[in-house]
Short mmCIF file of C-alpha atoms in Angstrom, two decimals:
data_model
loop_
_atom_site.label_atom_id
_atom_site.label_comp_id
_atom_site.label_asym_id
_atom_site.label_seq_id
_atom_site.Cartn_x
_atom_site.Cartn_y
_atom_site.Cartn_z
CA UNK A 1 29.23 67.31 34.03
CA UNK A 2 32.93 67.96 34.63
CA UNK A 3 35.37 66.30 32.24
CA UNK A 4 36.95 64.30 35.08
CA UNK A 5 33.57 62.79 35.90
CA UNK A 6 33.02 61.85 32.25
CA UNK A 7 36.46 60.22 32.14
CA UNK A 8 35.68 58.32 35.32
CA UNK A 9 32.29 57.24 33.98
CA UNK A 10 33.86 56.01 30.74
CA UNK A 11 36.42 53.98 32.71
CA UNK A 12 33.73 52.41 34.89
CA UNK A 13 31.57 51.51 31.90
CA UNK A 14 34.55 50.08 30.01
CA UNK A 15 35.54 47.93 32.97
CA UNK A 16 31.98 46.73 33.48
CA UNK A 17 31.39 45.97 29.81
CA UNK A 18 34.66 44.05 29.69
CA UNK A 19 33.32 41.60 32.28
CA UNK A 20 30.18 41.01 30.20
CA UNK A 21 27.68 40.60 33.03
CA UNK A 22 25.45 43.49 32.06
CA UNK A 23 24.30 41.81 28.86
CA UNK A 24 23.60 38.45 30.50
CA UNK A 25 20.92 39.44 33.01
CA UNK A 26 18.49 41.86 31.42
CA UNK A 27 18.70 45.01 29.37
CA UNK A 28 21.13 46.93 31.60
CA UNK A 29 24.02 46.55 29.18
CA UNK A 30 21.98 47.63 26.19
CA UNK A 31 20.59 50.62 28.07
CA UNK A 32 24.02 51.77 29.28
CA UNK A 33 25.77 51.13 25.98
CA UNK A 34 24.50 54.32 24.35
CA UNK A 35 26.07 56.32 27.19
CA UNK A 36 29.32 54.42 26.71
CA UNK A 37 29.21 55.19 22.97
CA UNK A 38 28.49 58.88 23.52
CA UNK A 39 31.34 59.18 26.01
CA UNK A 40 33.74 57.41 23.63
CA UNK A 41 32.97 59.96 20.92
CA UNK A 42 33.08 62.92 23.30
CA UNK A 43 36.36 61.89 24.92
CA UNK A 44 38.04 60.67 21.70
CA UNK A 45 38.36 57.17 23.15
CA UNK A 46 37.73 55.43 19.84
CA UNK A 47 40.33 52.70 20.27
CA UNK A 48 39.26 51.87 23.84
CA UNK A 49 35.64 51.66 22.71
CA UNK A 50 36.43 49.46 19.70
CA UNK A 51 38.73 47.22 21.75
CA UNK A 52 35.93 46.74 24.27
CA UNK A 53 33.53 45.70 21.50
CA UNK A 54 36.12 43.39 19.93
CA UNK A 55 36.81 41.76 23.31
CA UNK A 56 33.10 41.13 23.76
CA UNK A 57 32.76 39.74 20.22
CA UNK A 58 35.71 37.38 20.77
CA UNK A 59 33.90 35.84 23.75
CA UNK A 60 30.65 35.25 21.92
CA UNK A 61 30.79 31.76 20.47
CA UNK A 62 27.40 30.18 21.16
CA UNK A 63 24.15 30.14 19.22
CA UNK A 64 22.40 32.10 21.96
CA UNK A 65 24.94 34.90 21.61
CA UNK A 66 23.61 35.93 18.18
CA UNK A 67 21.49 38.82 19.48
CA UNK A 68 24.37 40.40 21.40
CA UNK A 69 26.80 39.73 18.52
CA UNK A 70 24.43 41.50 16.11
CA UNK A 71 23.95 44.37 18.56
CA UNK A 72 27.70 44.88 18.97
CA UNK A 73 28.40 44.72 15.24
CA UNK A 74 25.58 47.21 14.59
CA UNK A 75 27.06 49.41 17.32
CA UNK A 76 30.44 49.38 15.56
CA UNK A 77 28.81 50.36 12.28
CA UNK A 78 26.86 53.18 13.93
CA UNK A 79 29.97 54.33 15.79
CA UNK A 80 31.99 54.60 12.58
CA UNK A 81 29.07 56.39 10.90
CA UNK A 82 28.97 58.94 13.72
CA UNK A 83 32.69 59.57 13.16
CA UNK A 84 32.23 59.88 9.38
CA UNK A 85 34.54 56.94 8.69
CA UNK A 86 32.76 55.66 5.58
CA UNK A 87 35.45 53.19 4.51
CA UNK A 88 35.14 51.28 7.78
CA UNK A 89 31.34 51.51 7.62
CA UNK A 90 31.22 49.96 4.14
CA UNK A 91 33.69 47.24 5.12
CA UNK A 92 31.68 46.29 8.22
CA UNK A 93 28.41 46.35 6.29
CA UNK A 94 29.80 43.90 3.73
CA UNK A 95 31.11 41.66 6.53
CA UNK A 96 27.78 41.71 8.38
CA UNK A 97 25.15 41.29 5.69
CA UNK A 98 23.96 38.22 7.61
CA UNK A 99 22.47 40.64 10.18
CA UNK A 100 18.94 41.43 9.06
CA UNK A 101 19.01 45.10 10.09
CA UNK A 102 22.29 45.66 8.22
CA UNK A 103 20.96 43.98 5.08
CA UNK A 104 17.68 45.91 5.45
CA UNK A 105 19.62 49.17 5.50
CA UNK A 106 21.33 48.22 2.26
CA UNK A 107 17.98 47.22 0.71
CA UNK A 108 16.54 50.59 1.72
CA UNK A 109 19.50 52.41 0.15
CA UNK A 110 19.07 50.48 -3.10
CA UNK A 111 15.33 51.19 -3.18
CA UNK A 112 15.98 54.87 -2.48
CA UNK A 113 18.31 54.93 -5.50
CA UNK A 114 15.62 53.05 -7.47
CA UNK A 115 18.09 50.22 -8.01
CA UNK A 116 15.43 47.56 -7.63
CA UNK A 117 17.57 44.76 -9.07
CA UNK A 118 20.24 45.29 -6.41
CA UNK A 119 17.54 45.38 -3.74
CA UNK A 120 16.06 42.12 -5.01
CA UNK A 121 19.47 40.44 -4.96
CA UNK A 122 20.02 41.57 -1.37
CA UNK A 123 16.57 40.29 -0.42
CA UNK A 124 17.21 36.96 -2.13
CA UNK A 125 20.38 36.60 -0.07
CA UNK A 126 18.43 37.47 3.08
CA UNK A 127 15.82 34.84 2.27
CA UNK A 128 18.53 32.19 1.81
CA UNK A 129 20.04 33.06 5.17
CA UNK A 130 16.65 33.01 6.91
CA UNK A 131 15.73 29.67 5.31
CA UNK A 132 19.08 28.19 6.37
CA UNK A 133 18.41 29.43 9.92
CA UNK A 134 14.88 27.97 9.72
CA UNK A 135 13.34 31.39 10.39
CA UNK A 136 10.05 31.66 8.48
CA UNK A 137 9.16 34.99 10.10
CA UNK A 138 12.22 36.66 8.59
CA UNK A 139 11.49 35.01 5.22
CA UNK A 140 8.02 36.57 5.36
CA UNK A 141 9.48 39.98 6.18
CA UNK A 142 11.76 39.74 3.14
CA UNK A 143 8.84 38.68 0.95
CA UNK A 144 6.95 41.77 2.10
CA UNK A 145 9.94 43.81 0.95
CA UNK A 146 9.60 42.13 -2.45
CA UNK A 147 5.95 43.21 -2.44
CA UNK A 148 7.03 46.76 -1.66
CA UNK A 149 9.36 46.71 -4.66
CA UNK A 150 6.65 45.20 -6.88
CA UNK A 151 4.36 48.09 -5.92
CA UNK A 152 7.09 50.63 -6.70
CA UNK A 153 7.72 48.95 -10.06
CA UNK A 154 3.98 48.86 -10.73
CA UNK A 155 4.21 45.12 -11.46
CA UNK A 156 0.49 44.37 -11.02
CA UNK A 157 0.60 40.59 -11.58
CA UNK A 158 3.33 40.21 -8.96
CA UNK A 159 1.58 42.62 -6.57
CA UNK A 160 -1.66 40.61 -6.88
CA UNK A 161 0.25 37.38 -6.37
CA UNK A 162 1.79 38.64 -3.13
CA UNK A 163 -1.49 40.12 -1.86
CA UNK A 164 -3.27 36.83 -2.52
CA UNK A 165 -0.51 34.84 -0.87
CA UNK A 166 -0.33 37.07 2.21
CA UNK A 167 -4.15 37.27 2.45
CA UNK A 168 -4.91 33.57 2.19
CA UNK A 169 -1.84 31.40 2.57
CA UNK A 170 0.29 32.89 5.33
CA UNK A 171 -1.03 32.28 8.87
CA UNK A 172 -4.73 32.26 8.09
CA UNK A 173 -6.77 35.01 6.50
CA UNK A 174 -5.31 38.50 6.70
CA UNK A 175 -8.04 41.08 6.15
CA UNK A 176 -5.61 43.90 5.27
CA UNK A 177 -4.07 41.99 2.37
CA UNK A 178 -7.42 40.48 1.39
CA UNK A 179 -8.85 44.00 1.00
CA UNK A 180 -5.89 45.00 -1.14
#
């Protein structure tokens, strides 16, 4: 594709994302956003891209905007990672630990380093956030991460406790955990 066409495409996408309609009525915005990101990197339009995201984030005030807000913040983190800007990545991660996927990434890094205490602290924070948001599904996901750590630490009493809990107490009988 000629460079002029890429420039034109970037301008069109920027203008359209600035009006915000593509995220309101289906997945069009999410599907096109990766193209917008790729063009921003290719054309060195970092500031235009980041300004577009910041403009979108400034408009998102309601409770129902959480999904798009999380998507845009994750997109900023991924964008900075693709540019190798680790200082900005770390700063954004610390600012957005309330986003489950961001916190999960940090938990995974801690587990990879075998820093299980740090992982447990991150998980505990995630559980507090999920409980405050009245989101038992996310609490359960974090508890399963605690089980994963217990297995890695070979903490048999805790492993058995989680298997029993997940097999019998959470949403009926779960054959997988019961077998374990």
